[in-house]
Coordinates of C-alpha atoms in Angstrom, one line a residue:
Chain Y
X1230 CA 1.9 -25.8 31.0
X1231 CA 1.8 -28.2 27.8
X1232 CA 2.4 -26.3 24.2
X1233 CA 0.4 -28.6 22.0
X1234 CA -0.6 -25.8 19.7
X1235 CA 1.6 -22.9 17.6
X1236 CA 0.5 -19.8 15.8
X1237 CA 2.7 -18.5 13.2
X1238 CA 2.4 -14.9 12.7
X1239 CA 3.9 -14.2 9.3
X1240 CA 3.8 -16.5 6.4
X1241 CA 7.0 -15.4 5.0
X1242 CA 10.3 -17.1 4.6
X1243 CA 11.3 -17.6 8.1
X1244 CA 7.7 -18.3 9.2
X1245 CA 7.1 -20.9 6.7
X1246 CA 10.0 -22.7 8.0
X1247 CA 9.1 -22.3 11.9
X1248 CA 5.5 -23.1 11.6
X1249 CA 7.0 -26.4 9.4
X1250 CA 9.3 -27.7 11.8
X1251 CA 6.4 -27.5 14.2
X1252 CA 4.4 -29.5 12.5
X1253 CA 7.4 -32.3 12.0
X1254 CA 7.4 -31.7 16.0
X1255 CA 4.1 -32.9 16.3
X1256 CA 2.6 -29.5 17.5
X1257 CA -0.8 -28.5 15.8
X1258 CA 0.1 -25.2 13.9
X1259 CA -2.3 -21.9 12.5
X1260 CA -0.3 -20.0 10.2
X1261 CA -1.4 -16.0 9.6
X1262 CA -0.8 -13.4 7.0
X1263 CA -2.3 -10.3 6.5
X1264 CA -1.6 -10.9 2.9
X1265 CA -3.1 -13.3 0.7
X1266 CA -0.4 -13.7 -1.6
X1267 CA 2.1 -14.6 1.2
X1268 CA 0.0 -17.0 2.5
X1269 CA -0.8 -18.5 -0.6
X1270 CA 3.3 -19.3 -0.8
X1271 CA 3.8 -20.7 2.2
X1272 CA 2.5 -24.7 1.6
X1273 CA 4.4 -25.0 -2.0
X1274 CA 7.4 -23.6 -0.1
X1275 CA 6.8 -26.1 2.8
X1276 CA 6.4 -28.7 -0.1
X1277 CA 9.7 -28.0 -1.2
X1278 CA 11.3 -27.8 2.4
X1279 CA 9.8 -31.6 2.2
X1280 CA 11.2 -33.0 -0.5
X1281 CA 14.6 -31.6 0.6
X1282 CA 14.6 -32.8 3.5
X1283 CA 13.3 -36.4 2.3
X1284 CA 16.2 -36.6 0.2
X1285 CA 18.3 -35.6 2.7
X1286 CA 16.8 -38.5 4.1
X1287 CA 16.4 -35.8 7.5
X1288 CA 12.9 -37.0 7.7
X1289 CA 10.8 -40.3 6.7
X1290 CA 8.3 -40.1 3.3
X1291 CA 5.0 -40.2 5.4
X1292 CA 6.2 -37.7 8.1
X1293 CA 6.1 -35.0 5.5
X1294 CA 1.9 -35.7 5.0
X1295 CA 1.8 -36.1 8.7
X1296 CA 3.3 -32.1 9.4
X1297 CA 0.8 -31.0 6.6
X1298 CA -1.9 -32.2 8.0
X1299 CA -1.0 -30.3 11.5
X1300 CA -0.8 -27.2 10.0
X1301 CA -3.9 -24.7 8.9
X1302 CA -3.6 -21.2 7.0
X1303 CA -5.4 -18.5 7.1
X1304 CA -6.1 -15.1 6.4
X1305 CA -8.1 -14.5 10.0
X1306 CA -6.1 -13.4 13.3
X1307 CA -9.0 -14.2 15.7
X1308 CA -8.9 -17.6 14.2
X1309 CA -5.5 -18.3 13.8
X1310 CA -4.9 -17.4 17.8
X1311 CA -7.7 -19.7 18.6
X1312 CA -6.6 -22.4 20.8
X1313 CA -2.7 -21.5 20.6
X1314 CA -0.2 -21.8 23.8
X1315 CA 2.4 -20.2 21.7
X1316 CA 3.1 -17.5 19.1
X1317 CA 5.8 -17.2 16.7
X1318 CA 6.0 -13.6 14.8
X1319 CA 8.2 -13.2 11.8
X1320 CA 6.4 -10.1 10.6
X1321 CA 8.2 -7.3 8.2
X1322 CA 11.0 -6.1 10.4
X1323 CA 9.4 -3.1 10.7
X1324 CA 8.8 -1.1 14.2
X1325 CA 5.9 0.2 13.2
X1326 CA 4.1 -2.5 12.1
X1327 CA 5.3 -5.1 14.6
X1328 CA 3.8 -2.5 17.3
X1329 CA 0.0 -2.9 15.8
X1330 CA 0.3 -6.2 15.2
X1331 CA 1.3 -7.0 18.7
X1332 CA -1.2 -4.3 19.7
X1333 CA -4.2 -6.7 18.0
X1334 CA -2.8 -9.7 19.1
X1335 CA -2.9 -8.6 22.9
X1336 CA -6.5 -7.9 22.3
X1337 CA -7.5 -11.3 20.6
X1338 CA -5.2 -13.9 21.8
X1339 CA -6.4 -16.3 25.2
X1340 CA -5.5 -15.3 28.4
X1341 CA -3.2 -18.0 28.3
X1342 CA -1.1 -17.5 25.0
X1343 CA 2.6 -17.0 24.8
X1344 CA 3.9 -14.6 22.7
X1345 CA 7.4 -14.5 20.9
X1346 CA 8.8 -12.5 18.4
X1347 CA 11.7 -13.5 16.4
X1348 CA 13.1 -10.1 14.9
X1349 CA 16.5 -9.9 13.7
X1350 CA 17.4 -6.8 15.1
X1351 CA 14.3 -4.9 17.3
X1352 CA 14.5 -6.0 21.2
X1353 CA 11.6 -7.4 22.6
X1354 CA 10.8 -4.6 25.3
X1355 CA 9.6 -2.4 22.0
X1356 CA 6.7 -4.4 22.1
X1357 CA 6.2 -6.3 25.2
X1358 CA 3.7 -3.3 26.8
X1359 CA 1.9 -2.5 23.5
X1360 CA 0.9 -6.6 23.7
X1361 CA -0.7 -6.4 27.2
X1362 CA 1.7 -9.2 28.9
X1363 CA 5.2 -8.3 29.1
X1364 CA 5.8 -11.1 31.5
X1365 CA 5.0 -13.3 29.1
X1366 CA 6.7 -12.0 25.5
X1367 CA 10.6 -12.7 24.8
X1368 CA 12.3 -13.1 21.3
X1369 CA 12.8 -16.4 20.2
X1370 CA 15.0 -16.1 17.2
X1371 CA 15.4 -18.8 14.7
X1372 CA 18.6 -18.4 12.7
X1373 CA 17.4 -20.7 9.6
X1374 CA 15.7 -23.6 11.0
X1375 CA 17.1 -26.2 8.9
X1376 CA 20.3 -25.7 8.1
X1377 CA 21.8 -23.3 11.3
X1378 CA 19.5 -24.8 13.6
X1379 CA 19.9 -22.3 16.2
X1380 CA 17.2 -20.6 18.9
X1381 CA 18.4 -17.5 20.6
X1382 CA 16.2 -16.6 23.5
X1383 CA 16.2 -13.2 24.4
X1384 CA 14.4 -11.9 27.9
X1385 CA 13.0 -8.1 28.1
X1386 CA 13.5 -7.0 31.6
X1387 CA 10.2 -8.0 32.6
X1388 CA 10.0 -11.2 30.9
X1389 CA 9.2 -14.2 33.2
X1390 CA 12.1 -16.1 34.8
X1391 CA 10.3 -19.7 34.3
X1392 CA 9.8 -18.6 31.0
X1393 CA 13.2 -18.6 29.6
X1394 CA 13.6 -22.7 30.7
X1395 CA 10.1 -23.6 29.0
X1396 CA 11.2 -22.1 25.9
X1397 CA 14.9 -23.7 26.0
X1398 CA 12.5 -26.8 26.1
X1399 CA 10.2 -25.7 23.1
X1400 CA 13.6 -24.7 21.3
X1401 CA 14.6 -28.5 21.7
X1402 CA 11.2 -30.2 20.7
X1403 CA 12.2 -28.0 17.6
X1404 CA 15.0 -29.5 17.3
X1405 CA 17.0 -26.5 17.9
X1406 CA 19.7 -25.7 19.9
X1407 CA 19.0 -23.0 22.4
X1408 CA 21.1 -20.0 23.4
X1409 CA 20.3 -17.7 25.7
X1410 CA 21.0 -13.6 25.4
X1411 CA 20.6 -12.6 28.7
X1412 CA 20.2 -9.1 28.6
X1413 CA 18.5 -7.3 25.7
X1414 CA 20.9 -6.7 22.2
X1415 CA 20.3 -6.2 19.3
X1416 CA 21.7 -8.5 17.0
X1417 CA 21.8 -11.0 19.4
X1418 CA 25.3 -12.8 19.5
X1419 CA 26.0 -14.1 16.1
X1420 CA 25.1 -10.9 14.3
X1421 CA 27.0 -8.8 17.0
X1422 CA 30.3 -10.7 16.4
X1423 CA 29.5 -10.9 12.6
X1424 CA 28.8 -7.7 12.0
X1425 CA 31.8 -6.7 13.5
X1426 CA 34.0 -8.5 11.3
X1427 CA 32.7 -7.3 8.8
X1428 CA 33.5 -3.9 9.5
X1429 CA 36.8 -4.7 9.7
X1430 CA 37.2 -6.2 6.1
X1431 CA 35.3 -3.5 4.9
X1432 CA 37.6 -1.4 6.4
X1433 CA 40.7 -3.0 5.0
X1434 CA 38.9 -2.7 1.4
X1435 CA 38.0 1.0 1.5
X1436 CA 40.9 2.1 3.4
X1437 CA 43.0 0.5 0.8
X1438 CA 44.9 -1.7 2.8
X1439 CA 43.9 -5.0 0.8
X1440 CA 42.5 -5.9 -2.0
X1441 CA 39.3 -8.2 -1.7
X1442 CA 41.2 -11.5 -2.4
X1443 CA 43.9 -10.9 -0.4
X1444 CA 41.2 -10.4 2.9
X1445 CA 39.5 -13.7 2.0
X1446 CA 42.9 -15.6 1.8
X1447 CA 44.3 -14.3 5.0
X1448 CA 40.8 -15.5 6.6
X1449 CA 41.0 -19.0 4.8
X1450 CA 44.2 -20.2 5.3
X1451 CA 44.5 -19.2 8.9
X1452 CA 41.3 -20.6 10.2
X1453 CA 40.8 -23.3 7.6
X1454 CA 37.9 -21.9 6.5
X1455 CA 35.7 -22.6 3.1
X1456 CA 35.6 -18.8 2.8
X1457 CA 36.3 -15.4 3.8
X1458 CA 34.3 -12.3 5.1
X1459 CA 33.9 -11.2 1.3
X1460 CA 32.7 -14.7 0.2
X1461 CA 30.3 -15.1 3.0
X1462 CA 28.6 -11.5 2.3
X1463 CA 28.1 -12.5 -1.6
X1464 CA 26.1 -15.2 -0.3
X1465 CA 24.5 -13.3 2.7
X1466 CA 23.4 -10.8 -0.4
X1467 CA 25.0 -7.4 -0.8
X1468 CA 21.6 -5.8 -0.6
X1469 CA 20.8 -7.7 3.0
X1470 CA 24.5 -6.7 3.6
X1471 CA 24.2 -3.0 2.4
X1472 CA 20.8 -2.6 4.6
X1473 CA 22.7 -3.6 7.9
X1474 CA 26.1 -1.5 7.2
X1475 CA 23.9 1.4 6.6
X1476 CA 22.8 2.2 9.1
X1477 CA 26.1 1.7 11.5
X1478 CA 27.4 5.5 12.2
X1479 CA 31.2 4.9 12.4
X1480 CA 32.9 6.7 9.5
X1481 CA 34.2 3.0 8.1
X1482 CA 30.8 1.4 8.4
X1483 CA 29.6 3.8 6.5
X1484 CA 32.4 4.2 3.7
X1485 CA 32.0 0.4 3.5
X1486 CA 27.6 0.8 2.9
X1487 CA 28.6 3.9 0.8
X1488 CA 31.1 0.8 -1.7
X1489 CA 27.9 -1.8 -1.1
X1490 CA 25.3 0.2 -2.6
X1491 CA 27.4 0.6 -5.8
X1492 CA 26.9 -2.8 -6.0
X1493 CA 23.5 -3.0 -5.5
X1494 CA 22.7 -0.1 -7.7
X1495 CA 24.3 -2.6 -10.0
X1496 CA 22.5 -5.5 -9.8
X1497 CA 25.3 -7.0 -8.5
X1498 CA 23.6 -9.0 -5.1
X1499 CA 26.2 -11.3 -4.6
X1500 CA 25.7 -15.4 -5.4
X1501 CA 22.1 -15.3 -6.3
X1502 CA 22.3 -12.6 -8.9
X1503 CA 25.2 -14.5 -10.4
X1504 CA 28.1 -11.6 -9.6
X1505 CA 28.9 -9.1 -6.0
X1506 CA 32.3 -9.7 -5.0
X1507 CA 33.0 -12.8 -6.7
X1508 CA 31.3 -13.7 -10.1
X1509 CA 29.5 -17.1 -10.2
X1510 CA 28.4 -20.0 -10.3
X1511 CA 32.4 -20.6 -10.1
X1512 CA 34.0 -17.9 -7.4
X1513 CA 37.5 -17.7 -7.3
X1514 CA 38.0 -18.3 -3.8
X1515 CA 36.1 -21.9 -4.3
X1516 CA 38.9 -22.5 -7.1
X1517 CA 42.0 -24.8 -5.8
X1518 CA 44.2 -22.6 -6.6
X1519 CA 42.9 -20.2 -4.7
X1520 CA 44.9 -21.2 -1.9
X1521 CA 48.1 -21.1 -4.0
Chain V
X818 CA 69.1 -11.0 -8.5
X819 CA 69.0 -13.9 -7.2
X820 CA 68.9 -15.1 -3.6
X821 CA 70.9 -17.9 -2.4
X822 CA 71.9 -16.6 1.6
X823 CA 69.2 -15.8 4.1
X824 CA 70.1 -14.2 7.1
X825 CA 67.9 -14.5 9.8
X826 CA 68.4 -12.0 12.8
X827 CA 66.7 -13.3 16.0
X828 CA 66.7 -17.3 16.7
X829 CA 63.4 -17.3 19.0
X830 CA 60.4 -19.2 17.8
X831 CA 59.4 -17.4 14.4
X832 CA 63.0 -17.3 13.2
X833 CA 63.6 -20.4 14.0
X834 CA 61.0 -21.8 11.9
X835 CA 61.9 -19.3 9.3
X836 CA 65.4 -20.7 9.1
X837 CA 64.5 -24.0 9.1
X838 CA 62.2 -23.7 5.9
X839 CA 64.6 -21.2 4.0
X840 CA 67.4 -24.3 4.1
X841 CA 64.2 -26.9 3.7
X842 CA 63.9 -24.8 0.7
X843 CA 67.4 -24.9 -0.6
X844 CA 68.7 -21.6 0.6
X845 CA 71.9 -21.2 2.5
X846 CA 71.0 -19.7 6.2
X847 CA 72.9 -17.5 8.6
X848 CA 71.2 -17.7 11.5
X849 CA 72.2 -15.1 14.3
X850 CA 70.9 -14.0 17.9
X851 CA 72.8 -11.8 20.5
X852 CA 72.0 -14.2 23.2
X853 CA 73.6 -17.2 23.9
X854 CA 71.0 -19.2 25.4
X855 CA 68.4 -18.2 22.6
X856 CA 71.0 -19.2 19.8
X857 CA 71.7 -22.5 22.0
X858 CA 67.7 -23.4 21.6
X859 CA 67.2 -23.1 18.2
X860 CA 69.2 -26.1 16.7
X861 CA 67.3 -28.2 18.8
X862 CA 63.7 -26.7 18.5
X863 CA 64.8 -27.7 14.5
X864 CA 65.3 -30.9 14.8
X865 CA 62.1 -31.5 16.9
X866 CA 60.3 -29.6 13.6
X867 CA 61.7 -31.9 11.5
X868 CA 61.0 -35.2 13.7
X869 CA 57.6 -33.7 13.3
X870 CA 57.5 -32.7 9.5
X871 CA 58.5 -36.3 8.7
X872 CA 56.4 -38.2 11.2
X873 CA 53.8 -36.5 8.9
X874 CA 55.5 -37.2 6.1
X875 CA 56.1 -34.0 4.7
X876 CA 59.5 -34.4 4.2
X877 CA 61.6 -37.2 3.4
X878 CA 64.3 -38.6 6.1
X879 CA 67.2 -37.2 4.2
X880 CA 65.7 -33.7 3.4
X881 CA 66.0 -32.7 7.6
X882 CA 69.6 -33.4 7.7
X883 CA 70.2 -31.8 4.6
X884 CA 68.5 -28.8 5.5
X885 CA 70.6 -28.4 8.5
X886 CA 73.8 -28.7 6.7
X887 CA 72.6 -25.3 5.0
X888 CA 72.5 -23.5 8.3
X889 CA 75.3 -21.8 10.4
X890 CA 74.6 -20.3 14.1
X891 CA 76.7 -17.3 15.1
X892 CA 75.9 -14.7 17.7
X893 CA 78.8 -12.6 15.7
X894 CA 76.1 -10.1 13.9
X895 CA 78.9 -8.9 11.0
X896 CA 79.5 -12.9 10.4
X897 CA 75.7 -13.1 10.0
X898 CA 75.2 -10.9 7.3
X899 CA 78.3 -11.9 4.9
X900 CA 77.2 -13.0 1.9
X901 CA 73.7 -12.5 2.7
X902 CA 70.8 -11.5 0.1
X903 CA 68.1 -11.5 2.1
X904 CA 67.5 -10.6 5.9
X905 CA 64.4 -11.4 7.8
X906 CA 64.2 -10.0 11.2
X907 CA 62.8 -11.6 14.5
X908 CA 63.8 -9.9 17.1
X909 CA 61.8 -8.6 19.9
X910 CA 58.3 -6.5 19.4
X911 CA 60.1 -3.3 20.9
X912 CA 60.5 -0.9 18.9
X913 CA 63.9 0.9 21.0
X914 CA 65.3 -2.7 20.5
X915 CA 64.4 -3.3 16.8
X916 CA 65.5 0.2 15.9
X917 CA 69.1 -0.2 17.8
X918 CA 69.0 -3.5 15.6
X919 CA 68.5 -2.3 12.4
X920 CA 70.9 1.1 13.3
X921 CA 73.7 -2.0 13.3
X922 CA 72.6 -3.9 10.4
X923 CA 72.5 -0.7 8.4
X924 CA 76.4 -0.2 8.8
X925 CA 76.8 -3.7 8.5
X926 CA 75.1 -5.3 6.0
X927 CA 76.5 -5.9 2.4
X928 CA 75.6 -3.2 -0.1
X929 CA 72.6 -5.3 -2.4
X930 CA 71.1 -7.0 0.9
X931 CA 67.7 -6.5 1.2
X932 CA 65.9 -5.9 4.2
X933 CA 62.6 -7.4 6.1
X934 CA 61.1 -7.3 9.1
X935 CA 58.9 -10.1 10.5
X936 CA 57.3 -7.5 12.9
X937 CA 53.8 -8.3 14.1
X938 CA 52.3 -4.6 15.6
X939 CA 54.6 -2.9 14.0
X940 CA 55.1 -0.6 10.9
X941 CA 58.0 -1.1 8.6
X942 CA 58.9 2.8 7.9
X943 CA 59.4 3.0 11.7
X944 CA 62.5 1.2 11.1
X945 CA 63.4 2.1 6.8
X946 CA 64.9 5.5 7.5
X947 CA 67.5 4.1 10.2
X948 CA 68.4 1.0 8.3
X949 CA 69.7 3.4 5.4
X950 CA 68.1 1.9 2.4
X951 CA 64.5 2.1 2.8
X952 CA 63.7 1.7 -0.7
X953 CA 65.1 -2.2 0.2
X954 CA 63.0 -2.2 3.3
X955 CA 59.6 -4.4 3.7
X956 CA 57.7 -6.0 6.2
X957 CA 57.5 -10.0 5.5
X958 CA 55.6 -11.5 8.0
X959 CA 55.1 -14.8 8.5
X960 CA 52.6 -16.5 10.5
X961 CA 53.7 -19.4 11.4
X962 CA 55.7 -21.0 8.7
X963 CA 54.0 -24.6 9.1
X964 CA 50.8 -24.8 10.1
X965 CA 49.1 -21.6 9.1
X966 CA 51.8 -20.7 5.4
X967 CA 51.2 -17.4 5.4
X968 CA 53.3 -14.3 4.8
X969 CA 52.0 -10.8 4.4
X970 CA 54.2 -8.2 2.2
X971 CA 53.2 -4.5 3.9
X972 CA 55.4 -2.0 2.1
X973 CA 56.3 1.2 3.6
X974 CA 56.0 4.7 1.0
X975 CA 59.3 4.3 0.0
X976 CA 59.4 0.6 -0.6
X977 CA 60.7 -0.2 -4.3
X978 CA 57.8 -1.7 -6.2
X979 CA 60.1 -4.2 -7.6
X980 CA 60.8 -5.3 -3.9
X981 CA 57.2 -6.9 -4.0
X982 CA 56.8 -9.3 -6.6
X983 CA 60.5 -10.7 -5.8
X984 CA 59.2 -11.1 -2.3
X985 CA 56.0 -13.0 -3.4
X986 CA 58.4 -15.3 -5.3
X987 CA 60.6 -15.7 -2.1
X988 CA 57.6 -16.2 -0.4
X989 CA 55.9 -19.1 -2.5
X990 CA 59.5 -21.1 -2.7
X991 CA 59.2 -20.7 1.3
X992 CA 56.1 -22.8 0.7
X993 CA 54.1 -19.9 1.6
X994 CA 51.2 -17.9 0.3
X995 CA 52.0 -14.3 -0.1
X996 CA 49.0 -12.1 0.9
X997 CA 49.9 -8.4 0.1
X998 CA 48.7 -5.6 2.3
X999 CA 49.2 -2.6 -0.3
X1000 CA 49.4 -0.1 2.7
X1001 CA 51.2 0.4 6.1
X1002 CA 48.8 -0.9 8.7
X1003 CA 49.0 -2.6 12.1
X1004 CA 48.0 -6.2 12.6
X1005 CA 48.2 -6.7 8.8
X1006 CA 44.7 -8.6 7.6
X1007 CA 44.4 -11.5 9.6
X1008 CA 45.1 -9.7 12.8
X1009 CA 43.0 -6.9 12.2
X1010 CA 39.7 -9.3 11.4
X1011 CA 40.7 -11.5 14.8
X1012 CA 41.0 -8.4 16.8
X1013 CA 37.4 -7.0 15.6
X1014 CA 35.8 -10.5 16.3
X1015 CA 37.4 -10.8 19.7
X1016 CA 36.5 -7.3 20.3
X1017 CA 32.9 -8.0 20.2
X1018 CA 33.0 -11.4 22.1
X1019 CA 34.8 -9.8 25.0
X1020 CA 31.9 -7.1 24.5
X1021 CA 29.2 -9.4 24.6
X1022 CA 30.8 -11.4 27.9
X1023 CA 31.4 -8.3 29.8
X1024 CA 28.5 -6.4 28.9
X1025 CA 26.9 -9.9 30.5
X1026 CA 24.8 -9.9 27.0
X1027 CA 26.1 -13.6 27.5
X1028 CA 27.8 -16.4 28.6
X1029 CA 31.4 -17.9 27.2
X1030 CA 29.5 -21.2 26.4
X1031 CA 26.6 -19.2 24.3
X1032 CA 28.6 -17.2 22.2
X1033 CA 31.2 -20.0 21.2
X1034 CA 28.1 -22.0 20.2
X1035 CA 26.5 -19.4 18.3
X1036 CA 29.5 -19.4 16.0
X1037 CA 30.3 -22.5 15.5
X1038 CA 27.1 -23.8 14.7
X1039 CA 26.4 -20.8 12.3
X1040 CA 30.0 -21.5 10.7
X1041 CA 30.1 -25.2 11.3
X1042 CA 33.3 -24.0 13.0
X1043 CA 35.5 -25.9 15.1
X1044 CA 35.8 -23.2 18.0
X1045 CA 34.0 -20.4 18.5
X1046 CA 35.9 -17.3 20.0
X1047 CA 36.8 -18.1 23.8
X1048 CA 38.3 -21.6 22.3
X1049 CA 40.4 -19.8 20.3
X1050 CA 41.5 -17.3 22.9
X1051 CA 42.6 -20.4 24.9
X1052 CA 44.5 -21.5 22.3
X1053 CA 46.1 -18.1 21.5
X1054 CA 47.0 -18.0 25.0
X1055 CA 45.0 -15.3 27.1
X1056 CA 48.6 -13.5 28.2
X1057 CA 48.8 -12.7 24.4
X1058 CA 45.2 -11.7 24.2
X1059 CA 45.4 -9.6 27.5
X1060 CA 48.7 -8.3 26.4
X1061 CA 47.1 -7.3 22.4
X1062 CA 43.5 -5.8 24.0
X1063 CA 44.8 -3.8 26.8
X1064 CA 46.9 -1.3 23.9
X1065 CA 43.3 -0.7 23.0
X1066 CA 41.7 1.9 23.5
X1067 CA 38.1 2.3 23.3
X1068 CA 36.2 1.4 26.8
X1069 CA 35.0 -2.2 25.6
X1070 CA 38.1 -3.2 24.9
X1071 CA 39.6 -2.2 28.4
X1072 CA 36.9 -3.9 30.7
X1073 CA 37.7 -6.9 28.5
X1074 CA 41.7 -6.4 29.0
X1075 CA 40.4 -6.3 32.3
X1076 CA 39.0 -9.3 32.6
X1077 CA 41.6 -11.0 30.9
X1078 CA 44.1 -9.6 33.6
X1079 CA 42.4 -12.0 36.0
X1080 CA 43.0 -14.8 34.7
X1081 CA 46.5 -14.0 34.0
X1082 CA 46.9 -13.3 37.5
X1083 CA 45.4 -17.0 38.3
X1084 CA 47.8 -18.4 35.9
X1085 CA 44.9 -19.4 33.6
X1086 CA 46.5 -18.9 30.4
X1087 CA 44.7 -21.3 28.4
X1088 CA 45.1 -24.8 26.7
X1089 CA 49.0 -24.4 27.7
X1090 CA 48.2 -24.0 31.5
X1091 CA 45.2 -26.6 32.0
X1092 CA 42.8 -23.7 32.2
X1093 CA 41.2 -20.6 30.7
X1094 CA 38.0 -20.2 29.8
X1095 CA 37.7 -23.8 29.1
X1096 CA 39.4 -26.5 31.5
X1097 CA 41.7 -28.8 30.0
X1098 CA 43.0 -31.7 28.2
X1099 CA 39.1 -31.9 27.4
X1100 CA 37.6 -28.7 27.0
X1101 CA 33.9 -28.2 27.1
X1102 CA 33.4 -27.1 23.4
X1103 CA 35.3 -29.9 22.4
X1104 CA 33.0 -32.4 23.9
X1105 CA 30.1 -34.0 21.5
X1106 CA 27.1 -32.7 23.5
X1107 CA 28.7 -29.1 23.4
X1108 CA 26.3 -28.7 20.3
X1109 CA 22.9 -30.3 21.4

């Protein structure tokens, strides 16, 4: 079967930036929020998404016009399923809410309509049954779109052999590069081996082994890398970083979330609220003589 | 004090290089083994270093020659330590062995001669109490001298405070950055983090989550890195990563010891054997398309 059209579920962040590169695909896209205010955000932030990449020179001036004029919003389900071969749901990582939204999409989406969910951490079999064709639902998990331009696909037990190929091939139209999980987990890979490393510099910090510097260092100069596990949470953002570790049981983990939400309580969010770790805009670890 | 004589107890690898930068860096150097053949090695494996520092040009012609002039072999262990301020200690990751060792040194080393051992599993206090001056007793570990110029400081208890910040000192005219792990703990920083990460990759492979390909390229093009786990594991050498996971305990850890015991028993040990998880000179995740 040809995908020719895409429906977005979710006009936040992530959404935004799936339905977008569809459009620069060539696919026809309907992006859906429940929420007026969401939806309203979603063409300015493709805008900008635009001019970045333009000067970037990623994508050619006219291009840009071209994707918008693939692309429809609205605030209607029925009408944003009409016609698609493909769905895309970044909705609020939330189990509950991902359940009756797949639950009204089963009931209004055609017969023939593939369904994909691109949570972070739920597995697709949560909601495969509740949306009427488990065969044909899998997570399909954008990383960032632009920047990490990596697909996981991610196959429930009843997912569709021939389904996993097609969507390696969507994943390259989108100029992705497709990975496949090949059992259900959560966290896919990435997350699984980040998240585990993690822990263990949060360990080091909270047992008192080493100071955060010294971590970041050890990291840095041994793998030749820009920054350390400290450095890379300020700019994940303490607060996304705090939600995760919390609700890890290991004693560690949970001494580490326990040291995180002191920083949050703080205001303290990492890069974007201009201190977490490492105060900015000028972190130590990005001096030169950091290294020293 | 200052320290003008390293002695350097072990002349495999590590010591080697050790030696070789302490007289690159204008100290004299005792260096001693117990075997013959080992001792026999090590003035060659120098001047193979230096051919290679200079074809780099990190030293100048003269500088090699110089160096070498600084260094004495003997596999007399009381010749060793005359005159010396500082000891660094290479010998082999046994503990029945390094404790015999530092039994010797104890009784033999002059009075003001400070003590370290380059040990890489190990704690320093399971060796202070025999060596009979613990309070001049500290782990300085060094990573690899040249490429990666790093070298932790772990104190024991009863390490003297002052011992530190003359070690860091040692360690930056050693052309090293001294990372300081305030506590007694196995693997140091850099070990701990590595062991984590390659924790959950062996997780992820034998839990069949995914393949070796998948989760290499899932970090590298998150972390625009150069290898993703299994590369590195090839270049580590999979006898030192069976050897490092099967002490763990936790039931992950052993079905991915497991694993690695198989390709041990093939011979594929990685990069250095033509095969590991990757086949060599030209590895897959080397190769341009790996990340398309």
């Amino acid at each position: 079967m040809t995908i020719s059209t895409i429906g977005i579920i979710g006009a936040g962040n992530l959404g935004t930036r799936i339905g977008l590169q569809a459009a620069l695909s060539g696919y026809k896209v309907n992006v859906y929020d429940n929420q007026e205010h969401s939806l309203k955000n979603s063409l300015p932030a493709m805008k900008k998404l635009l001019a970045k990449l333009s000067r970037a020179e990623l994508i050619k001036e006219d291009e840009g016009q071209k994707a918008l004029d693939n692309i429809s919003f609205t605030l209607d389900l029925k009408e944003a399923l009409k016609n698609t071969d493909l769905l895309s749901e970044s909705v609020t990582e939330d189990p509950d809410i991902k359940t009756e939204v797949w639950r009204e999409i089963g009931q209004l989406a055609p017969a023939h309509t593939i369904f994909t969910t691109n949570t972070s951490y739920l597995l697709p079999s949560q909601f495969a049954e509740i949306s009427g064709r488990p065969e044909k639902f899998c997570a399909f998990h954008f990383h960032d779109v632009f920047h990490s331009r990596v697909v996981d696909i991610m196959p429930h037990p009843k997912t569709d052999q021939a389904l996993i190929s097609m969507l390696e091939e969507v994943g390259r139209q989108l100029n992705q590069i497709p990975i496949l999980v090949k059992k259900e987990h959560s966290g896919y890979i990435f997350n699984t081996l980040l998240i585990a490393w993690i822990d263990a510099a949060g360990r080091l910090l909270t047992g008192e082994i080493a100071e955060v510097e010294a971590i970041d260092k050890s990291w840095m100069i041994n793998f030749n890398m820009p920054a350390g596990p400290f450095g890379i949470l300020d700019n994940v953002g303490l607060d996304t970083a705090w939600h995760i570790t919390s609700s890890r049981r290991n004693p560690a983990s949970r001494a580490f979330a326990t040291l995180l939400k002191t920083y949050v309580d703080q205001g303290k969010l990492g890069a974007k609220t201009g201190e977490g770790f490492y105060k900015y805009p000028n972190p130590r670890y990005k001096s030169p003589d950091f290294l020293h």
